[in-house]
Amino acid sequence: MKIKQIFENNKEWIQEKLKKDSDYFSNLSKGQDPDILYIGCSDSRVTAEELMGVAPGDVFVHRNIANMVPNTDLSAMSVIDYAVAHLKVKHVVVCGHYYCGGVKAAMQSQDLGILNPWLRNIRDVYRIHQAELDAIKDEEARYKRLVELNVQEQCINVIKTAEVQKAVLDRGIAVHGWVFDIHSGKLIDLKIDFSEILKDVMKIYHLDS
Ligand code: CO
C-alpha cells in the first residue's frame, strides 16, 4: 500500500459520499451522537467499523493491543469517561478476536521489553482462570478460550469504573463481550451473564454515587 494511493482513495471516497448526499460532510461536521463505545484490538485485520457495517458517527472507537481496559490506563479510562458521561452511549462493547498476537505473546514466557507490563494484564487473566485454562489440553482451544476470558475480564474492568456504574443505575447502559473470528469473519456475542459475575465482584468494586 503506497501512501500516495491513500490520498487518491480519499478523493474517491469524498466523491462517492457527495454523490449520494451533497450535505454528507456538512452534516457530519455538526457533531457526533454515537450509541456504542467499541473497545477492540489494534490488529489491522479487525477493522471495527467495516466488520460491524457501520458508518462514520455511529460508533466511538478505542483500540489497543489485545483490547485491554487496564484500571490505571489513562487513555482507556478517558475514552470510557467521555463516551459514557458525555456522549451518553447506550452500549459498551469489548471485542476481542481469535488469533490475537497480544494474547498469544502473553501465553509465552519471552521477555518482550516495554510490552511486558501490558501483557502482564493478560497473564493476570490467565492466573484468575488458571484451573479452567490448564484443563484444556489442546493449545489452540486454550488460546481461544483465553481470548474469550480476556474479553470477559476487560468487560468487568469497564463495569468497575464509576461512570459505568452510575450509567447502569441511571439509564441501564449495557456492556457486551464479543469475539471476532478472523477465520470465518463472524462476530460472536459471548453472551456473558454479567448479573451473575457482578453479584460477586460488586461486593468489592461497588462505588456509592
Ligand atoms: Co489482537
PDB file of C-alpha atoms and ligand atoms in Angstrom:
ATOM      1  CA  MET A   1       0.000   0.000   0.000  1.00  0.00           C
ATOM      2  CA  LYS A   2       1.519   3.269  -1.150  1.00  0.00           C
ATOM      3  CA  ILE A   3       0.834   6.413   0.893  1.00  0.00           C
ATOM      4  CA  LYS A   4       0.015   8.308  -2.306  1.00  0.00           C
ATOM      5  CA  GLN A   5      -2.736   5.781  -3.056  1.00  0.00           C
ATOM      6  CA  ILE A   6      -4.408   6.562   0.278  1.00  0.00           C
ATOM      7  CA  PHE A   7      -4.910  10.187  -0.747  1.00  0.00           C
ATOM      8  CA  GLU A   8      -6.304   9.047  -4.099  1.00  0.00           C
ATOM      9  CA  ASN A   9      -8.694   6.711  -2.266  1.00  0.00           C
ATOM     10  CA  ASN A  10      -9.748   9.602  -0.031  1.00  0.00           C
ATOM     11  CA  LYS A  11     -10.653  11.759  -3.043  1.00  0.00           C
ATOM     12  CA  GLU A  12     -12.758   8.931  -4.475  1.00  0.00           C
ATOM     13  CA  TRP A  13     -14.447   8.354  -1.100  1.00  0.00           C
ATOM     14  CA  ILE A  14     -15.417  12.038  -0.842  1.00  0.00           C
ATOM     15  CA  GLN A  15     -16.929  11.923  -4.339  1.00  0.00           C
ATOM     16  CA  GLU A  16     -18.855   8.734  -3.540  1.00  0.00           C
ATOM     17  CA  LYS A  17     -20.322  10.222  -0.362  1.00  0.00           C
ATOM     18  CA  LEU A  18     -21.259  13.503  -2.040  1.00  0.00           C
ATOM     19  CA  LYS A  19     -22.887  11.690  -4.950  1.00  0.00           C
ATOM     20  CA  LYS A  20     -25.337  10.062  -2.522  1.00  0.00           C
ATOM     21  CA  ASP A  21     -25.783  13.083  -0.254  1.00  0.00           C
ATOM     22  CA  SER A  22     -24.409  16.516  -1.081  1.00  0.00           C
ATOM     23  CA  ASP A  23     -24.766  17.559   2.596  1.00  0.00           C
ATOM     24  CA  TYR A  24     -22.927  14.495   3.916  1.00  0.00           C
ATOM     25  CA  PHE A  25     -19.850  16.276   5.263  1.00  0.00           C
ATOM     26  CA  SER A  26     -21.666  19.411   6.438  1.00  0.00           C
ATOM     27  CA  ASN A  27     -23.982  17.142   8.463  1.00  0.00           C
ATOM     28  CA  LEU A  28     -21.028  15.104   9.760  1.00  0.00           C
ATOM     29  CA  SER A  29     -19.333  18.263  10.984  1.00  0.00           C
ATOM     30  CA  LYS A  30     -22.310  19.211  13.187  1.00  0.00           C
ATOM     31  CA  GLY A  31     -21.322  16.737  15.907  1.00  0.00           C
ATOM     32  CA  GLN A  32     -21.442  13.118  16.966  1.00  0.00           C
ATOM     33  CA  ASP A  33     -24.115  11.134  18.774  1.00  0.00           C
ATOM     34  CA  PRO A  34     -22.935   7.508  18.746  1.00  0.00           C
ATOM     35  CA  ASP A  35     -24.908   4.826  20.631  1.00  0.00           C
ATOM     36  CA  ILE A  36     -21.977   2.461  21.015  1.00  0.00           C
ATOM     37  CA  LEU A  37     -18.498   2.571  22.528  1.00  0.00           C
ATOM     38  CA  TYR A  38     -16.366  -0.151  20.902  1.00  0.00           C
ATOM     39  CA  ILE A  39     -13.122  -1.231  22.568  1.00  0.00           C
ATOM     40  CA  GLY A  40     -11.158  -3.539  20.293  1.00  0.00           C
ATOM     41  CA  CYS A  41      -7.693  -4.732  19.290  1.00  0.00           C
ATOM     42  CA  SER A  42      -5.318  -2.654  17.151  1.00  0.00           C
ATOM     43  CA  ASP A  43      -4.841  -5.693  14.874  1.00  0.00           C
ATOM     44  CA  SER A  44      -5.024  -4.461  11.257  1.00  0.00           C
ATOM     45  CA  ARG A  45      -7.374  -7.328  10.333  1.00  0.00           C
ATOM     46  CA  VAL A  46     -10.017  -6.392  12.892  1.00  0.00           C
ATOM     47  CA  THR A  47     -11.406  -3.202  11.390  1.00  0.00           C
ATOM     48  CA  ALA A  48     -14.064  -2.035  13.843  1.00  0.00           C
ATOM     49  CA  GLU A  49     -16.400  -0.134  11.511  1.00  0.00           C
ATOM     50  CA  GLU A  50     -16.063  -2.411   8.489  1.00  0.00           C
ATOM     51  CA  LEU A  51     -16.839  -5.658  10.315  1.00  0.00           C
ATOM     52  CA  MET A  52     -19.854  -4.078  12.026  1.00  0.00           C
ATOM     53  CA  GLY A  53     -21.096  -2.451   8.818  1.00  0.00           C
ATOM     54  CA  VAL A  54     -21.448   0.952  10.481  1.00  0.00           C
ATOM     55  CA  ALA A  55     -20.890   4.458   9.163  1.00  0.00           C
ATOM     56  CA  PRO A  56     -18.883   7.439  10.462  1.00  0.00           C
ATOM     57  CA  GLY A  57     -20.682   8.849  13.510  1.00  0.00           C
ATOM     58  CA  ASP A  58     -22.208   5.515  14.584  1.00  0.00           C
ATOM     59  CA  VAL A  59     -19.556   4.146  16.943  1.00  0.00           C
ATOM     60  CA  PHE A  60     -16.997   5.692  19.300  1.00  0.00           C
ATOM     61  CA  VAL A  61     -13.867   3.549  18.958  1.00  0.00           C
ATOM     62  CA  HIS A  62     -10.882   2.762  21.164  1.00  0.00           C
ATOM     63  CA  ARG A  63      -8.275   0.246  20.051  1.00  0.00           C
ATOM     64  CA  ASN A  64      -5.096  -1.020  21.671  1.00  0.00           C
ATOM     65  CA  ILE A  65      -3.074  -4.237  21.790  1.00  0.00           C
ATOM     66  CA  ALA A  66      -5.407  -7.080  22.822  1.00  0.00           C
ATOM     67  CA  ASN A  67      -8.430  -4.837  23.596  1.00  0.00           C
ATOM     68  CA  MET A  68      -7.364  -4.149  27.151  1.00  0.00           C
ATOM     69  CA  VAL A  69      -9.015  -1.954  29.782  1.00  0.00           C
ATOM     70  CA  PRO A  70      -6.271  -1.689  32.425  1.00  0.00           C
ATOM     71  CA  ASN A  71      -7.529   0.044  35.559  1.00  0.00           C
ATOM     72  CA  THR A  72      -4.798   2.689  35.524  1.00  0.00           C
ATOM     73  CA  ASP A  73      -4.598   3.249  31.761  1.00  0.00           C
ATOM     74  CA  LEU A  74      -5.376   6.930  31.310  1.00  0.00           C
ATOM     75  CA  SER A  75      -6.193   6.502  27.627  1.00  0.00           C
ATOM     76  CA  ALA A  76      -8.819   3.759  28.101  1.00  0.00           C
ATOM     77  CA  MET A  77     -10.244   5.424  31.213  1.00  0.00           C
ATOM     78  CA  SER A  78     -10.581   8.783  29.414  1.00  0.00           C
ATOM     79  CA  VAL A  79     -12.318   7.145  26.449  1.00  0.00           C
ATOM     80  CA  ILE A  80     -14.807   5.385  28.751  1.00  0.00           C
ATOM     81  CA  ASP A  81     -15.443   8.582  30.732  1.00  0.00           C
ATOM     82  CA  TYR A  82     -16.018  10.674  27.625  1.00  0.00           C
ATOM     83  CA  ALA A  83     -18.189   8.096  25.850  1.00  0.00           C
ATOM     84  CA  VAL A  84     -20.343   7.263  28.872  1.00  0.00           C
ATOM     85  CA  ALA A  85     -20.610  10.532  30.798  1.00  0.00           C
ATOM     86  CA  HIS A  86     -20.582  12.992  27.866  1.00  0.00           C
ATOM     87  CA  LEU A  87     -21.655  11.182  24.674  1.00  0.00           C
ATOM     88  CA  LYS A  88     -24.111   9.069  26.721  1.00  0.00           C
ATOM     89  CA  VAL A  89     -23.581   5.879  24.726  1.00  0.00           C
ATOM     90  CA  LYS A  90     -26.142   3.136  25.397  1.00  0.00           C
ATOM     91  CA  HIS A  91     -23.784   0.191  24.890  1.00  0.00           C
ATOM     92  CA  VAL A  92     -20.145  -0.540  25.684  1.00  0.00           C
ATOM     93  CA  VAL A  93     -18.613  -3.373  23.673  1.00  0.00           C
ATOM     94  CA  VAL A  94     -15.307  -5.087  24.336  1.00  0.00           C
ATOM     95  CA  CYS A  95     -14.437  -7.036  21.194  1.00  0.00           C
ATOM     96  CA  GLY A  96     -11.547  -9.483  21.179  1.00  0.00           C
ATOM     97  CA  HIS A  97     -10.514 -11.701  18.304  1.00  0.00           C
ATOM     98  CA  TYR A  98      -9.210 -15.232  17.856  1.00  0.00           C
ATOM     99  CA  TYR A  99      -5.570 -15.450  16.710  1.00  0.00           C
ATOM    100  CA  CYS A 100      -4.749 -12.289  18.690  1.00  0.00           C
ATOM    101  CA  GLY A 101      -0.984 -11.699  18.698  1.00  0.00           C
ATOM    102  CA  GLY A 102      -1.145  -9.917  22.056  1.00  0.00           C
ATOM    103  CA  VAL A 103      -2.879 -12.833  23.755  1.00  0.00           C
ATOM    104  CA  LYS A 104      -0.523 -15.309  22.060  1.00  0.00           C
ATOM    105  CA  ALA A 105       2.517 -13.349  23.270  1.00  0.00           C
ATOM    106  CA  ALA A 106       1.155 -13.348  26.822  1.00  0.00           C
ATOM    107  CA  MET A 107       0.981 -17.165  26.737  1.00  0.00           C
ATOM    108  CA  GLN A 108       4.709 -17.357  26.062  1.00  0.00           C
ATOM    109  CA  SER A 109       7.435 -16.690  28.609  1.00  0.00           C
ATOM    110  CA  GLN A 110       9.545 -14.492  26.325  1.00  0.00           C
ATOM    111  CA  ASP A 111      10.819 -11.123  27.621  1.00  0.00           C
ATOM    112  CA  LEU A 112       9.222  -8.527  25.334  1.00  0.00           C
ATOM    113  CA  GLY A 113      10.578  -5.338  26.902  1.00  0.00           C
ATOM    114  CA  ILE A 114       8.121  -2.459  27.099  1.00  0.00           C
ATOM    115  CA  LEU A 115       5.301  -4.858  26.179  1.00  0.00           C
ATOM    116  CA  ASN A 116       5.841  -6.841  29.415  1.00  0.00           C
ATOM    117  CA  PRO A 117       3.672  -4.733  31.757  1.00  0.00           C
ATOM    118  CA  TRP A 118       0.899  -4.521  29.140  1.00  0.00           C
ATOM    119  CA  LEU A 119       0.894  -8.264  28.509  1.00  0.00           C
ATOM    120  CA  ARG A 120       1.065  -8.950  32.243  1.00  0.00           C
ATOM    121  CA  ASN A 121      -2.564  -7.823  32.404  1.00  0.00           C
ATOM    122  CA  ILE A 122      -3.407 -10.786  30.136  1.00  0.00           C
ATOM    123  CA  ARG A 123      -1.278 -13.111  32.265  1.00  0.00           C
ATOM    124  CA  ASP A 124      -3.358 -11.947  35.241  1.00  0.00           C
ATOM    125  CA  VAL A 125      -6.455 -13.089  33.326  1.00  0.00           C
ATOM    126  CA  TYR A 126      -4.774 -16.477  32.869  1.00  0.00           C
ATOM    127  CA  ARG A 127      -3.997 -16.623  36.601  1.00  0.00           C
ATOM    128  CA  ILE A 128      -7.612 -15.833  37.550  1.00  0.00           C
ATOM    129  CA  HIS A 129      -8.882 -18.618  35.247  1.00  0.00           C
ATOM    130  CA  GLN A 130      -5.893 -20.958  35.539  1.00  0.00           C
ATOM    131  CA  ALA A 131      -7.845 -24.067  36.565  1.00  0.00           C
ATOM    132  CA  GLU A 132     -10.191 -23.836  33.553  1.00  0.00           C
ATOM    133  CA  LEU A 133      -7.421 -22.971  31.084  1.00  0.00           C
ATOM    134  CA  ASP A 134      -4.914 -25.589  32.280  1.00  0.00           C
ATOM    135  CA  ALA A 135      -7.627 -28.240  31.880  1.00  0.00           C
ATOM    136  CA  ILE A 136      -7.820 -27.510  28.126  1.00  0.00           C
ATOM    137  CA  LYS A 137      -5.215 -29.795  26.589  1.00  0.00           C
ATOM    138  CA  ASP A 138      -5.417 -28.538  23.008  1.00  0.00           C
ATOM    139  CA  GLU A 139      -3.209 -25.443  22.773  1.00  0.00           C
ATOM    140  CA  GLU A 140      -5.288 -23.672  20.110  1.00  0.00           C
ATOM    141  CA  ALA A 141      -8.505 -24.251  22.071  1.00  0.00           C
ATOM    142  CA  ARG A 142      -6.800 -22.935  25.228  1.00  0.00           C
ATOM    143  CA  TYR A 143      -5.595 -19.857  23.326  1.00  0.00           C
ATOM    144  CA  LYS A 144      -9.111 -19.209  22.006  1.00  0.00           C
ATOM    145  CA  ARG A 145     -10.615 -19.586  25.460  1.00  0.00           C
ATOM    146  CA  LEU A 146      -8.074 -17.105  26.876  1.00  0.00           C
ATOM    147  CA  VAL A 147      -9.166 -14.630  24.183  1.00  0.00           C
ATOM    148  CA  GLU A 148     -12.777 -15.055  25.417  1.00  0.00           C
ATOM    149  CA  LEU A 149     -11.890 -14.851  29.109  1.00  0.00           C
ATOM    150  CA  ASN A 150      -9.766 -11.773  28.434  1.00  0.00           C
ATOM    151  CA  VAL A 151     -12.828 -10.104  26.867  1.00  0.00           C
ATOM    152  CA  GLN A 152     -14.853 -11.073  29.941  1.00  0.00           C
ATOM    153  CA  GLU A 153     -12.269  -9.648  32.343  1.00  0.00           C
ATOM    154  CA  GLN A 154     -11.947  -6.412  30.348  1.00  0.00           C
ATOM    155  CA  CYS A 155     -15.759  -6.072  30.466  1.00  0.00           C
ATOM    156  CA  ILE A 156     -15.505  -6.384  34.249  1.00  0.00           C
ATOM    157  CA  ASN A 157     -12.857  -3.646  34.217  1.00  0.00           C
ATOM    158  CA  VAL A 158     -15.334  -1.480  32.268  1.00  0.00           C
ATOM    159  CA  ILE A 159     -18.050  -2.173  34.860  1.00  0.00           C
ATOM    160  CA  LYS A 160     -15.699  -1.314  37.731  1.00  0.00           C
ATOM    161  CA  THR A 161     -15.485   2.323  36.611  1.00  0.00           C
ATOM    162  CA  ALA A 162     -17.598   4.906  38.445  1.00  0.00           C
ATOM    163  CA  GLU A 163     -19.057   6.338  35.196  1.00  0.00           C
ATOM    164  CA  VAL A 164     -20.344   2.965  34.015  1.00  0.00           C
ATOM    165  CA  GLN A 165     -21.704   2.013  37.463  1.00  0.00           C
ATOM    166  CA  LYS A 166     -23.622   5.310  37.506  1.00  0.00           C
ATOM    167  CA  ALA A 167     -24.883   4.856  33.941  1.00  0.00           C
ATOM    168  CA  VAL A 168     -26.050   1.291  34.679  1.00  0.00           C
ATOM    169  CA  LEU A 169     -28.185   2.586  37.562  1.00  0.00           C
ATOM    170  CA  ASP A 170     -29.376   5.817  35.900  1.00  0.00           C
ATOM    171  CA  ARG A 171     -30.166   4.678  32.370  1.00  0.00           C
ATOM    172  CA  GLY A 172     -29.477   0.959  32.056  1.00  0.00           C
ATOM    173  CA  ILE A 173     -26.361   1.116  29.904  1.00  0.00           C
ATOM    174  CA  ALA A 174     -25.377  -2.376  28.662  1.00  0.00           C
ATOM    175  CA  VAL A 175     -21.913  -3.949  28.495  1.00  0.00           C
ATOM    176  CA  HIS A 176     -21.264  -6.629  25.852  1.00  0.00           C
ATOM    177  CA  GLY A 177     -18.408  -9.078  25.298  1.00  0.00           C
ATOM    178  CA  TRP A 178     -17.821 -10.087  21.686  1.00  0.00           C
ATOM    179  CA  VAL A 179     -15.189 -12.019  19.743  1.00  0.00           C
ATOM    180  CA  PHE A 180     -14.379 -11.605  16.059  1.00  0.00           C
ATOM    181  CA  ASP A 181     -13.402 -14.885  14.415  1.00  0.00           C
ATOM    182  CA  ILE A 182     -10.841 -13.938  11.778  1.00  0.00           C
ATOM    183  CA  HIS A 183     -11.102 -17.445  10.303  1.00  0.00           C
ATOM    184  CA  SER A 184     -14.783 -17.078   9.344  1.00  0.00           C
ATOM    185  CA  GLY A 185     -15.373 -13.326   9.591  1.00  0.00           C
ATOM    186  CA  LYS A 186     -18.100 -13.989  12.160  1.00  0.00           C
ATOM    187  CA  LEU A 187     -18.810 -11.655  15.043  1.00  0.00           C
ATOM    188  CA  ILE A 188     -19.703 -13.763  18.088  1.00  0.00           C
ATOM    189  CA  ASP A 189     -21.633 -12.480  21.091  1.00  0.00           C
ATOM    190  CA  LEU A 190     -20.167 -14.278  24.124  1.00  0.00           C
ATOM    191  CA  LYS A 191     -23.493 -13.614  25.919  1.00  0.00           C
ATOM    192  CA  ILE A 192     -21.694 -13.045  29.192  1.00  0.00           C
ATOM    193  CA  ASP A 193     -24.150 -13.036  32.083  1.00  0.00           C
ATOM    194  CA  PHE A 194     -22.870 -10.032  33.959  1.00  0.00           C
ATOM    195  CA  SER A 195     -25.607 -10.215  36.593  1.00  0.00           C
ATOM    196  CA  GLU A 196     -24.062 -13.445  37.886  1.00  0.00           C
ATOM    197  CA  ILE A 197     -20.469 -12.219  37.660  1.00  0.00           C
ATOM    198  CA  LEU A 198     -21.388  -8.868  39.161  1.00  0.00           C
ATOM    199  CA  LYS A 199     -23.020 -10.393  42.211  1.00  0.00           C
ATOM    200  CA  ASP A 200     -19.550 -11.455  43.323  1.00  0.00           C
ATOM    201  CA  VAL A 201     -17.412  -8.588  42.071  1.00  0.00           C
ATOM    202  CA  MET A 202     -19.690  -5.726  43.074  1.00  0.00           C
ATOM    203  CA  LYS A 203     -19.198  -6.508  46.735  1.00  0.00           C
ATOM    204  CA  ILE A 204     -15.594  -5.472  46.144  1.00  0.00           C
ATOM    205  CA  TYR A 205     -15.893  -2.780  43.466  1.00  0.00           C
ATOM    206  CA  HIS A 206     -19.193  -1.098  44.289  1.00  0.00           C
ATOM    207  CA  LEU A 207     -18.955   2.727  44.455  1.00  0.00           C
ATOM    208  CA  ASP A 208     -21.589   4.850  46.175  1.00  0.00           C
ATOM    209  CA  SER A 209     -22.910   7.575  43.912  1.00  0.00           C
TER     210      SER A 209
HETATM  211 CO    CO B   1      -5.269  -8.724  18.748  1.00  0.00          CO
END
